[in-house]
PDB file of N, CA, C and O and ligand atoms in Angstrom:
ATOM      1  N   MET O  29      28.173  89.950 112.040  1.00 55.00           N
ATOM      2  CA  MET O  29      29.469  89.997 111.282  1.00 55.00           C
ATOM      3  C   MET O  29      30.437  90.007 112.796  1.00 55.00           C
ATOM      4  O   MET O  29      30.001  90.519 113.842  1.00 55.00           O
ATOM      5  N   SER O  30      31.546  89.206 112.757  1.00 57.00           N
ATOM      6  CA  SER O  30      32.027  89.216 113.806  1.00 57.00           C
ATOM      7  C   SER O  30      33.353  90.468 114.220  1.00 57.00           C
ATOM      8  O   SER O  30      33.430  90.946 113.217  1.00 57.00           O
ATOM      9  N   LYS O  31      33.775  90.560 115.292  1.00 65.00           N
ATOM     10  CA  LYS O  31      34.540  91.448 115.610  1.00 65.00           C
ATOM     11  C   LYS O  31      35.816  91.555 114.644  1.00 65.00           C
ATOM     12  O   LYS O  31      36.580  92.631 114.245  1.00 65.00           O
ATOM     13  N   ARG O  32      36.390  90.433 114.513  1.00 67.00           N
ATOM     14  CA  ARG O  32      37.338  90.269 113.462  1.00 67.00           C
ATOM     15  C   ARG O  32      37.273  90.536 112.022  1.00 67.00           C
ATOM     16  O   ARG O  32      38.289  91.056 111.829  1.00 67.00           O
ATOM     17  N   ASN O  33      36.139  90.105 111.556  1.00 67.00           N
ATOM     18  CA  ASN O  33      35.797  90.657 110.261  1.00 67.00           C
ATOM     19  C   ASN O  33      35.891  92.565 110.117  1.00 67.00           C
ATOM     20  O   ASN O  33      36.329  92.718 109.590  1.00 67.00           O
ATOM     21  N   VAL O  34      35.249  92.881 111.105  1.00 69.00           N
ATOM     22  CA  VAL O  34      35.311  94.507 111.272  1.00 69.00           C
ATOM     23  C   VAL O  34      36.954  94.915 111.409  1.00 69.00           C
ATOM     24  O   VAL O  34      37.098  95.741 110.526  1.00 69.00           O
ATOM     25  N   ARG O  35      37.563  94.340 112.311  1.00 73.00           N
ATOM     26  CA  ARG O  35      38.643  94.831 112.065  1.00 73.00           C
ATOM     27  C   ARG O  35      39.856  94.486 110.953  1.00 73.00           C
ATOM     28  O   ARG O  35      40.262  95.540 110.679  1.00 73.00           O
ATOM     29  N   TYR O  36      39.509  93.517 110.225  1.00 72.00           N
ATOM     30  CA  TYR O  36      39.953  93.308 108.955  1.00 72.00           C
ATOM     31  C   TYR O  36      39.670  94.238 107.776  1.00 72.00           C
ATOM     32  O   TYR O  36      40.678  94.766 107.063  1.00 72.00           O
ATOM     33  N   GLY O  37      38.386  94.739 108.157  1.00 77.00           N
ATOM     34  CA  GLY O  37      37.796  95.641 106.956  1.00 77.00           C
ATOM     35  C   GLY O  37      38.683  96.947 107.432  1.00 77.00           C
ATOM     36  O   GLY O  37      38.841  97.599 106.119  1.00 77.00           O
ATOM     37  N   ALA O  38      38.997  97.184 108.489  1.00 78.00           N
ATOM     38  CA  ALA O  38      39.353  98.621 108.607  1.00 78.00           C
ATOM     39  C   ALA O  38      40.716  98.657 108.565  1.00 78.00           C
ATOM     40  O   ALA O  38      41.227  99.607 108.023  1.00 78.00           O
ATOM     41  N   GLU O  39      41.455  97.454 108.879  1.00 77.00           N
ATOM     42  CA  GLU O  39      43.019  97.366 108.167  1.00 77.00           C
ATOM     43  C   GLU O  39      43.115  97.813 106.672  1.00 77.00           C
ATOM     44  O   GLU O  39      44.099  98.383 106.263  1.00 77.00           O
ATOM     45  N   LEU O  40      42.148  97.070 105.982  1.00 76.00           N
ATOM     46  CA  LEU O  40      42.292  96.689 104.336  1.00 76.00           C
ATOM     47  C   LEU O  40      41.708  98.215 104.246  1.00 76.00           C
ATOM     48  O   LEU O  40      42.473  99.200 103.132  1.00 76.00           O
ATOM     49  N   ARG O  41      41.158  99.065 104.747  1.00 78.00           N
ATOM     50  CA  ARG O  41      40.796 100.771 104.236  1.00 78.00           C
ATOM     51  C   ARG O  41      41.902 101.516 104.764  1.00 78.00           C
ATOM     52  O   ARG O  41      42.400 102.306 103.677  1.00 78.00           O
ATOM     53  N   LYS O  42      42.479 101.301 105.795  1.00 78.00           N
ATOM     54  CA  LYS O  42      43.781 102.038 106.472  1.00 78.00           C
ATOM     55  C   LYS O  42      45.247 101.437 105.160  1.00 78.00           C
ATOM     56  O   LYS O  42      45.547 102.868 104.745  1.00 78.00           O
ATOM     57  N   ARG O  43      45.304 100.801 104.622  1.00 75.00           N
ATOM     58  CA  ARG O  43      46.404 100.434 103.755  1.00 75.00           C
ATOM     59  C   ARG O  43      45.965 101.204 102.389  1.00 75.00           C
ATOM     60  O   ARG O  43      46.622 101.738 101.687  1.00 75.00           O
ATOM     61  N   ALA O  44      44.578 100.972 102.201  1.00 74.00           N
ATOM     62  CA  ALA O  44      44.146 101.806 100.685  1.00 74.00           C
ATOM     63  C   ALA O  44      44.316 103.331 100.801  1.00 74.00           C
ATOM     64  O   ALA O  44      44.379 103.910  99.912  1.00 74.00           O
ATOM     65  N   ASP O  45      43.883 103.983 101.904  1.00 75.00           N
ATOM     66  CA  ASP O  45      44.410 105.200 102.054  1.00 75.00           C
ATOM     67  C   ASP O  45      45.920 105.422 102.063  1.00 75.00           C
ATOM     68  O   ASP O  45      45.922 106.717 101.405  1.00 75.00           O
ATOM     69  N   LYS O  46      46.596 104.497 102.655  1.00 70.00           N
ATOM     70  CA  LYS O  46      47.942 105.076 102.466  1.00 70.00           C
ATOM     71  C   LYS O  46      48.265 104.968 100.844  1.00 70.00           C
ATOM     72  O   LYS O  46      48.953 105.776 100.438  1.00 70.00           O
ATOM     73  N   VAL O  47      47.862 104.387 100.497  1.00 65.00           N
ATOM     74  CA  VAL O  47      48.291 104.169  98.885  1.00 65.00           C
ATOM     75  C   VAL O  47      47.973 105.251  98.122  1.00 65.00           C
ATOM     76  O   VAL O  47      48.482 106.052  97.112  1.00 65.00           O
ATOM     77  N   ASP O  48      46.794 105.673  98.385  1.00 66.00           N
ATOM     78  CA  ASP O  48      45.634 106.788  97.827  1.00 66.00           C
ATOM     79  C   ASP O  48      46.662 107.983  98.223  1.00 66.00           C
ATOM     80  O   ASP O  48      47.002 108.768  97.204  1.00 66.00           O
ATOM     81  N   THR O  49      47.178 108.153  99.315  1.00 66.00           N
ATOM     82  CA  THR O  49      47.719 109.584  99.502  1.00 66.00           C
ATOM     83  C   THR O  49      49.388 109.414  98.879  1.00 66.00           C
ATOM     84  O   THR O  49      49.521 110.507  98.476  1.00 66.00           O
ATOM     85  N   LEU O  50      49.768 108.300  98.582  1.00 60.00           N
ATOM     86  CA  LEU O  50      50.971 108.473  98.072  1.00 60.00           C
ATOM     87  C   LEU O  50      50.907 108.513  96.701  1.00 60.00           C
ATOM     88  O   LEU O  50      51.927 109.425  96.095  1.00 60.00           O
ATOM     89  N   ARG O  51      49.867 108.240  96.026  1.00 59.00           N
ATOM     90  CA  ARG O  51      49.750 108.538  94.820  1.00 59.00           C
ATOM     91  C   ARG O  51      49.565 109.694  94.654  1.00 59.00           C
ATOM     92  O   ARG O  51      49.712 110.291  93.114  1.00 59.00           O
ATOM     93  N   GLN O  52      48.799 110.384  95.130  1.00 64.00           N
ATOM     94  CA  GLN O  52      48.440 111.813  95.062  1.00 64.00           C
ATOM     95  C   GLN O  52      49.619 112.913  95.515  1.00 64.00           C
ATOM     96  O   GLN O  52      49.443 113.851  95.369  1.00 64.00           O
ATOM     97  N   SER O  53      50.496 112.429  96.248  1.00 78.00           N
ATOM     98  CA  SER O  53      51.053 113.336  96.809  1.00 78.00           C
ATOM     99  C   SER O  53      52.650 113.671  95.781  1.00 78.00           C
ATOM    100  O   SER O  53      52.547 112.937  94.729  1.00 78.00           O
ATOM    101  N   LEU O  54      53.419 115.081  96.133  1.00 89.00           N
ATOM    102  CA  LEU O  54      54.028 115.395  95.238  1.00 89.00           C
ATOM    103  C   LEU O  54      55.428 115.158  96.070  1.00 89.00           C
ATOM    104  O   LEU O  54      55.680 114.945  97.132  1.00 89.00           O
ATOM    105  N   PHE O  55      56.544 114.763  95.070  1.00 88.00           N
ATOM    106  CA  PHE O  55      57.744 114.077  95.458  1.00 88.00           C
ATOM    107  C   PHE O  55      58.913 114.933  95.347  1.00 88.00           C
ATOM    108  O   PHE O  55      58.903 115.865  94.330  1.00 88.00           O
ATOM    109  N   PRO O  56      59.883 115.209  96.046  1.00 89.00           N
ATOM    110  CA  PRO O  56      61.034 115.939  95.903  1.00 89.00           C
ATOM    111  C   PRO O  56      61.693 115.627  94.445  1.00 89.00           C
ATOM    112  O   PRO O  56      61.897 114.369  93.979  1.00 89.00           O
ATOM    113  N   CYS O  57      62.003 116.470  93.609  1.00 90.00           N
ATOM    114  CA  CYS O  57      62.429 116.066  92.022  1.00 90.00           C
ATOM    115  C   CYS O  57      64.158 115.630  92.514  1.00 90.00           C
ATOM    116  O   CYS O  57      64.895 116.736  93.138  1.00 90.00           O
ATOM    117  N   PRO O  58      64.497 114.751  91.733  1.00 85.00           N
ATOM    118  CA  PRO O  58      66.083 114.299  92.022  1.00 85.00           C
ATOM    119  C   PRO O  58      66.682 115.456  91.395  1.00 85.00           C
ATOM    120  O   PRO O  58      68.068 115.535  91.097  1.00 85.00           O
ATOM    121  N   ALA O  59      66.170 116.122  90.135  1.00 87.00           N
ATOM    122  CA  ALA O  59      66.837 116.686  89.147  1.00 87.00           C
ATOM    123  C   ALA O  59      67.264 118.120  89.810  1.00 87.00           C
ATOM    124  O   ALA O  59      68.255 118.874  89.895  1.00 87.00           O
ATOM    125  N   CYS O  60      65.791 119.126  89.991  1.00 93.00           N
ATOM    126  CA  CYS O  60      65.782 120.179  90.480  1.00 93.00           C
ATOM    127  C   CYS O  60      65.614 120.733  92.302  1.00 93.00           C
ATOM    128  O   CYS O  60      66.073 121.501  92.688  1.00 93.00           O
ATOM    129  N   GLY O  61      65.208 119.229  92.518  1.00 92.00           N
ATOM    130  CA  GLY O  61      64.964 119.506  94.202  1.00 92.00           C
ATOM    131  C   GLY O  61      63.946 120.167  94.501  1.00 92.00           C
ATOM    132  O   GLY O  61      63.578 119.988  95.391  1.00 92.00           O
ATOM    133  N   LYS O  62      62.881 120.370  93.812  1.00 94.00           N
ATOM    134  CA  LYS O  62      61.536 120.708  94.118  1.00 94.00           C
ATOM    135  C   LYS O  62      60.752 119.800  94.068  1.00 94.00           C
ATOM    136  O   LYS O  62      60.900 118.636  93.584  1.00 94.00           O
ATOM    137  N   LYS O  63      59.738 120.097  95.398  1.00 93.00           N
ATOM    138  CA  LYS O  63      58.676 119.048  95.654  1.00 93.00           C
ATOM    139  C   LYS O  63      57.343 119.121  94.782  1.00 93.00           C
ATOM    140  O   LYS O  63      56.635 119.588  94.857  1.00 93.00           O
ATOM    141  N   LYS O  64      57.879 119.112  93.269  1.00 94.00           N
ATOM    142  CA  LYS O  64      57.073 118.728  92.328  1.00 94.00           C
ATOM    143  C   LYS O  64      56.838 117.443  91.474  1.00 94.00           C
ATOM    144  O   LYS O  64      56.097 117.731  90.154  1.00 94.00           O
ATOM    145  N   VAL O  65      57.460 116.603  91.888  1.00 91.00           N
ATOM    146  CA  VAL O  65      56.768 115.483  91.125  1.00 91.00           C
ATOM    147  C   VAL O  65      55.578 114.803  91.171  1.00 91.00           C
ATOM    148  O   VAL O  65      55.644 114.186  92.219  1.00 91.00           O
ATOM    149  N   LYS O  66      55.063 114.501  89.938  1.00 90.00           N
ATOM    150  CA  LYS O  66      53.638 113.481  90.235  1.00 90.00           C
ATOM    151  C   LYS O  66      53.806 112.415  89.495  1.00 90.00           C
ATOM    152  O   LYS O  66      54.325 112.399  88.294  1.00 90.00           O
ATOM    153  N   ARG O  67      53.025 111.459  89.927  1.00 88.00           N
ATOM    154  CA  ARG O  67      52.734 110.180  89.068  1.00 88.00           C
ATOM    155  C   ARG O  67      52.219 110.288  87.717  1.00 88.00           C
ATOM    156  O   ARG O  67      51.098 110.922  87.803  1.00 88.00           O
ATOM    157  N   THR O  68      52.908 110.278  86.471  1.00 87.00           N
ATOM    158  CA  THR O  68      52.081 110.356  85.760  1.00 87.00           C
ATOM    159  C   THR O  68      51.480 109.237  84.879  1.00 87.00           C
ATOM    160  O   THR O  68      50.701 108.950  83.920  1.00 87.00           O
ATOM    161  N   GLY O  69      52.378 107.918  85.294  1.00 81.00           N
ATOM    162  CA  GLY O  69      51.944 106.609  84.622  1.00 81.00           C
ATOM    163  C   GLY O  69      52.415 105.467  85.433  1.00 81.00           C
ATOM    164  O   GLY O  69      53.056 105.604  86.904  1.00 81.00           O
ATOM    165  N   ASN O  70      52.404 104.481  84.870  1.00 80.00           N
ATOM    166  CA  ASN O  70      52.800 103.208  86.076  1.00 80.00           C
ATOM    167  C   ASN O  70      54.379 103.118  86.359  1.00 80.00           C
ATOM    168  O   ASN O  70      54.878 102.715  84.817  1.00 80.00           O
ATOM    169  N   SER O  71      54.946 103.625  87.399  1.00 80.00           N
ATOM    170  CA  SER O  71      56.225 103.680  87.611  1.00 80.00           C
ATOM    171  C   SER O  71      57.139 104.619  86.841  1.00 80.00           C
ATOM    172  O   SER O  71      58.113 104.842  86.901  1.00 80.00           O
ATOM    173  N   LEU O  72      56.066 106.053  86.028  1.00 86.00           N
ATOM    174  CA  LEU O  72      56.454 106.991  85.713  1.00 86.00           C
ATOM    175  C   LEU O  72      56.574 108.300  86.546  1.00 86.00           C
ATOM    176  O   LEU O  72      55.125 108.724  86.760  1.00 86.00           O
ATOM    177  N   TRP O  73      57.318 108.952  86.579  1.00 88.00           N
ATOM    178  CA  TRP O  73      57.094 110.049  87.297  1.00 88.00           C
ATOM    179  C   TRP O  73      57.482 111.637  86.549  1.00 88.00           C
ATOM    180  O   TRP O  73      58.748 111.669  86.109  1.00 88.00           O
ATOM    181  N   SER O  74      56.768 112.609  86.869  1.00 90.00           N
ATOM    182  CA  SER O  74      57.245 113.987  86.166  1.00 90.00           C
ATOM    183  C   SER O  74      57.515 115.128  86.685  1.00 90.00           C
ATOM    184  O   SER O  74      56.525 115.262  87.662  1.00 90.00           O
ATOM    185  N   CYS O  75      58.335 115.777  86.672  1.00 93.00           N
ATOM    186  CA  CYS O  75      58.443 116.554  87.629  1.00 93.00           C
ATOM    187  C   CYS O  75      57.781 117.957  87.303  1.00 93.00           C
ATOM    188  O   CYS O  75      58.103 118.413  85.649  1.00 93.00           O
ATOM    189  N   LYS O  76      56.757 119.076  87.327  1.00 94.00           N
ATOM    190  CA  LYS O  76      56.133 119.967  87.180  1.00 94.00           C
ATOM    191  C   LYS O  76      56.908 121.111  86.819  1.00 94.00           C
ATOM    192  O   LYS O  76      56.633 122.120  86.179  1.00 94.00           O
ATOM    193  N   SER O  77      58.273 121.273  87.640  1.00 95.00           N
ATOM    194  CA  SER O  77      59.064 122.224  87.663  1.00 95.00           C
ATOM    195  C   SER O  77      59.989 122.474  86.405  1.00 95.00           C
ATOM    196  O   SER O  77      60.375 123.300  86.000  1.00 95.00           O
ATOM    197  N   CYS O  78      60.787 121.225  86.526  1.00 95.00           N
ATOM    198  CA  CYS O  78      61.838 121.074  85.061  1.00 95.00           C
ATOM    199  C   CYS O  78      61.576 120.450  84.236  1.00 95.00           C
ATOM    200  O   CYS O  78      62.051 119.870  82.914  1.00 95.00           O
ATOM    201  N   GLY O  79      60.455 119.861  84.132  1.00 94.00           N
ATOM    202  CA  GLY O  79      59.904 118.698  83.307  1.00 94.00           C
ATOM    203  C   GLY O  79      60.603 117.434  82.770  1.00 94.00           C
ATOM    204  O   GLY O  79      60.269 116.832  82.164  1.00 94.00           O
ATOM    205  N   GLY O  80      61.465 117.072  84.047  1.00 91.00           N
ATOM    206  CA  GLY O  80      62.132 115.996  83.960  1.00 91.00           C
ATOM    207  C   GLY O  80      61.266 114.661  84.186  1.00 91.00           C
ATOM    208  O   GLY O  80      60.173 114.848  85.098  1.00 91.00           O
ATOM    209  N   VAL O  81      61.746 113.578  83.663  1.00 89.00           N
ATOM    210  CA  VAL O  81      60.702 112.328  83.622  1.00 89.00           C
ATOM    211  C   VAL O  81      61.653 111.324  84.093  1.00 89.00           C
ATOM    212  O   VAL O  81      62.790 111.003  84.105  1.00 89.00           O
ATOM    213  N   PHE O  82      61.027 110.762  85.539  1.00 86.00           N
ATOM    214  CA  PHE O  82      61.770 109.885  85.830  1.00 86.00           C
ATOM    215  C   PHE O  82      61.101 108.191  86.174  1.00 86.00           C
ATOM    216  O   PHE O  82      59.758 108.295  86.118  1.00 86.00           O
ATOM    217  N   ALA O  83      62.178 107.360  86.169  1.00 84.00           N
ATOM    218  CA  ALA O  83      61.012 105.767  86.486  1.00 84.00           C
ATOM    219  C   ALA O  83      61.466 105.366  87.862  1.00 84.00           C
ATOM    220  O   ALA O  83      62.561 106.049  88.590  1.00 84.00           O
ATOM    221  N   GLY O  84      60.448 105.169  88.584  1.00 78.00           N
ATOM    222  CA  GLY O  84      60.483 105.072  90.068  1.00 78.00           C
ATOM    223  C   GLY O  84      59.672 104.181  90.258  1.00 78.00           C
ATOM    224  O   GLY O  84      59.628 102.934  89.337  1.00 78.00           O
ATOM    225  N   GLY O  85      59.345 103.923  91.577  1.00 76.00           N
ATOM    226  CA  GLY O  85      58.168 102.901  92.230  1.00 76.00           C
ATOM    227  C   GLY O  85      56.778 103.091  91.620  1.00 76.00           C
ATOM    228  O   GLY O  85      56.615 104.122  91.052  1.00 76.00           O
ATOM    229  N   THR O  86      56.059 102.156  91.809  1.00 74.00           N
ATOM    230  CA  THR O  86      54.367 102.438  91.130  1.00 74.00           C
ATOM    231  C   THR O  86      53.875 103.329  92.144  1.00 74.00           C
ATOM    232  O   THR O  86      53.312 104.126  91.638  1.00 74.00           O
ATOM    233  N   TYR O  87      54.090 103.528  93.232  1.00 71.00           N
ATOM    234  CA  TYR O  87      53.260 103.961  94.335  1.00 71.00           C
ATOM    235  C   TYR O  87      54.332 105.423  94.665  1.00 71.00           C
ATOM    236  O   TYR O  87      53.325 105.942  95.635  1.00 71.00           O
ATOM    237  N   SER O  88      55.284 105.325  94.733  1.00 74.00           N
ATOM    238  CA  SER O  88      56.375 106.405  95.280  1.00 74.00           C
ATOM    239  C   SER O  88      57.637 106.561  94.565  1.00 74.00           C
ATOM    240  O   SER O  88      58.016 105.575  93.772  1.00 74.00           O
ATOM    241  N   LEU O  89      58.015 107.319  94.378  1.00 72.00           N
ATOM    242  CA  LEU O  89      59.174 107.672  93.813  1.00 72.00           C
ATOM    243  C   LEU O  89      60.300 107.053  93.886  1.00 72.00           C
ATOM    244  O   LEU O  89      61.004 106.400  93.088  1.00 72.00           O
ATOM    245  N   SER O  90      60.593 106.735  95.392  1.00 69.00           N
ATOM    246  CA  SER O  90      61.531 105.519  95.802  1.00 69.00           C
ATOM    247  C   SER O  90      60.998 104.255  95.915  1.00 69.00           C
ATOM    248  O   SER O  90      60.263 103.840  96.142  1.00 69.00           O
ATOM    249  N   THR O  91      61.668 103.314  95.839  1.00 57.00           N
ATOM    250  CA  THR O  91      61.633 101.954  96.039  1.00 57.00           C
ATOM    251  C   THR O  91      61.585 101.702  97.606  1.00 57.00           C
ATOM    252  O   THR O  91      62.691 102.178  98.321  1.00 57.00           O
ATOM    253  N   PRO O  92      60.503 100.720  97.904  1.00 56.00           N
ATOM    254  CA  PRO O  92      60.568 100.055  99.314  1.00 56.00           C
ATOM    255  C   PRO O  92      61.927  99.568 100.158  1.00 56.00           C
ATOM    256  O   PRO O  92      62.497  99.751 100.809  1.00 56.00           O
ATOM    257  N   SER O  93      62.788  99.313  98.803  1.00 54.00           N
ATOM    258  CA  SER O  93      64.108  98.862  99.528  1.00 54.00           C
ATOM    259  C   SER O  93      65.205  99.609  99.591  1.00 54.00           C
ATOM    260  O   SER O  93      66.217  99.355 100.097  1.00 54.00           O
ATOM    261  N   GLY O  94      64.714 100.776  99.306  1.00 48.00           N
ATOM    262  CA  GLY O  94      65.493 101.881  99.791  1.00 48.00           C
ATOM    263  C   GLY O  94      66.798 102.287  99.147  1.00 48.00           C
ATOM    264  O   GLY O  94      67.066 103.593  98.820  1.00 48.00           O
ATOM    265  N   GLU O  95      66.508 101.633  97.908  1.00 48.00           N
ATOM    266  CA  GLU O  95      67.805 102.219  96.498  1.00 48.00           C
ATOM    267  C   GLU O  95      67.414 103.354  95.618  1.00 48.00           C
ATOM    268  O   GLU O  95      65.703 103.666  95.709  1.00 48.00           O
ATOM    269  N   VAL O  96      67.808 104.222  95.158  1.00 46.00           N
ATOM    270  CA  VAL O  96      67.668 105.169  94.668  1.00 46.00           C
ATOM    271  C   VAL O  96      67.283 104.799  93.391  1.00 46.00           C
ATOM    272  O   VAL O  96      67.986 104.654  92.102  1.00 46.00           O
ATOM    273  N   ALA O  97      65.665 104.726  92.864  1.00 47.00           N
ATOM    274  CA  ALA O  97      65.489 103.884  91.588  1.00 47.00           C
ATOM    275  C   ALA O  97      65.395 105.241  90.795  1.00 47.00           C
ATOM    276  O   ALA O  97      65.097 104.781  89.415  1.00 47.00           O
ATOM    277  N   ALA O  98      65.004 105.908  91.121  1.00 49.00           N
ATOM    278  CA  ALA O  98      64.604 107.103  90.405  1.00 49.00           C
ATOM    279  C   ALA O  98      65.918 107.689  89.331  1.00 49.00           C
ATOM    280  O   ALA O  98      66.761 107.740  90.013  1.00 49.00           O
ATOM    281  N   ARG O  99      65.483 107.804  88.112  1.00 55.00           N
ATOM    282  CA  ARG O  99      66.285 107.979  87.002  1.00 55.00           C
ATOM    283  C   ARG O  99      66.087 109.147  85.963  1.00 55.00           C
ATOM    284  O   ARG O  99      64.505 108.681  85.699  1.00 55.00           O
ATOM    285  N   LEU O 100      66.490 109.704  85.754  1.00 57.00           N
ATOM    286  CA  LEU O 100      66.216 110.451  84.190  1.00 57.00           C
ATOM    287  C   LEU O 100      65.589 109.659  83.294  1.00 57.00           C
ATOM    288  O   LEU O 100      66.942 109.009  82.619  1.00 57.00           O
ATOM    289  N   VAL O 101      64.604 110.000  82.645  1.00 56.00           N
ATOM    290  CA  VAL O 101      64.295 109.274  81.171  1.00 56.00           C
ATOM    291  C   VAL O 101      64.580 110.179  80.098  1.00 56.00           C
ATOM    292  O   VAL O 101      64.101 111.229  80.159  1.00 56.00           O
ATOM    293  N   GLU O 102      65.313 109.758  79.511  1.00 57.00           N
ATOM    294  CA  GLU O 102      65.766 110.869  78.010  1.00 57.00           C
ATOM    295  C   GLU O 102      64.497 110.365  77.178  1.00 57.00           C
ATOM    296  O   GLU O 102      64.646 109.506  76.612  1.00 57.00           O
ATOM    297  N   GLU O 103      63.481 111.338  77.010  1.00 53.00           N
ATOM    298  CA  GLU O 103      62.247 111.189  76.475  1.00 53.00           C
ATOM    299  C   GLU O 103      62.082 112.519  75.359  1.00 53.00           C
ATOM    300  O   GLU O 103      61.987 113.215  75.694  1.00 53.00           O
ATOM    301  N   HIS O 104      62.478 111.896  73.993  1.00 50.00           N
ATOM    302  CA  HIS O 104      62.657 112.347  73.162  1.00 50.00           C
ATOM    303  C   HIS O 104      62.672 114.244  73.339  1.00 50.00           C
ATOM    304  O   HIS O 104      62.083 114.997  72.687  1.00 50.00           O
ATOM    305  N   LYS O 105      64.072 114.394  74.062  1.00 53.00           N
ATOM    306  CA  LYS O 105      64.466 115.685  74.085  1.00 53.00           C
ATOM    307  C   LYS O 105      64.575 116.403  72.799  1.00 53.00           C
ATOM    308  O   LYS O 105      64.397 117.778  73.290  1.00 53.00           O
ATOM    309  N   ASN O 106      65.049 115.739  71.846  1.00 52.00           N
ATOM    310  CA  ASN O 106      65.162 116.798  70.804  1.00 52.00           C
ATOM    311  C   ASN O 106      64.144 116.770  69.600  1.00 52.00           C
ATOM    312  O   ASN O 106      64.434 116.748  68.338  1.00 52.00           O
ATOM    313  N   ARG O 107      62.934 116.098  70.012  1.00 54.00           N
ATOM    314  CA  ARG O 107      62.107 116.189  69.198  1.00 54.00           C
ATOM    315  C   ARG O 107      61.437 117.326  68.152  1.00 54.00           C
ATOM    316  O   ARG O 107      61.345 118.531  69.572  1.00 54.00           O
TER     317      ARG O 107
HETATM  318 ZN1   ZN W 230      62.440 118.801  88.756  1.00 79.41          ZN
END
């Protein structure tokens, strides 16, 4: 294996690690401010503290473009 291939593999692993960390970490809640927001589905985030559900990016609550994409999802609140 050439040196080039080794470096390419390391880069890939580094990127995968970063994504993994983002998926597992908790984010500050836009509603209550507590760092309890966890990814629950594709682009869906829920706060373990206040129970709020937000739509955000796939791997982090805010999108790479920097805009505030998180918004409260009114999900069957009166059920
Ligand atoms: Zn909250």
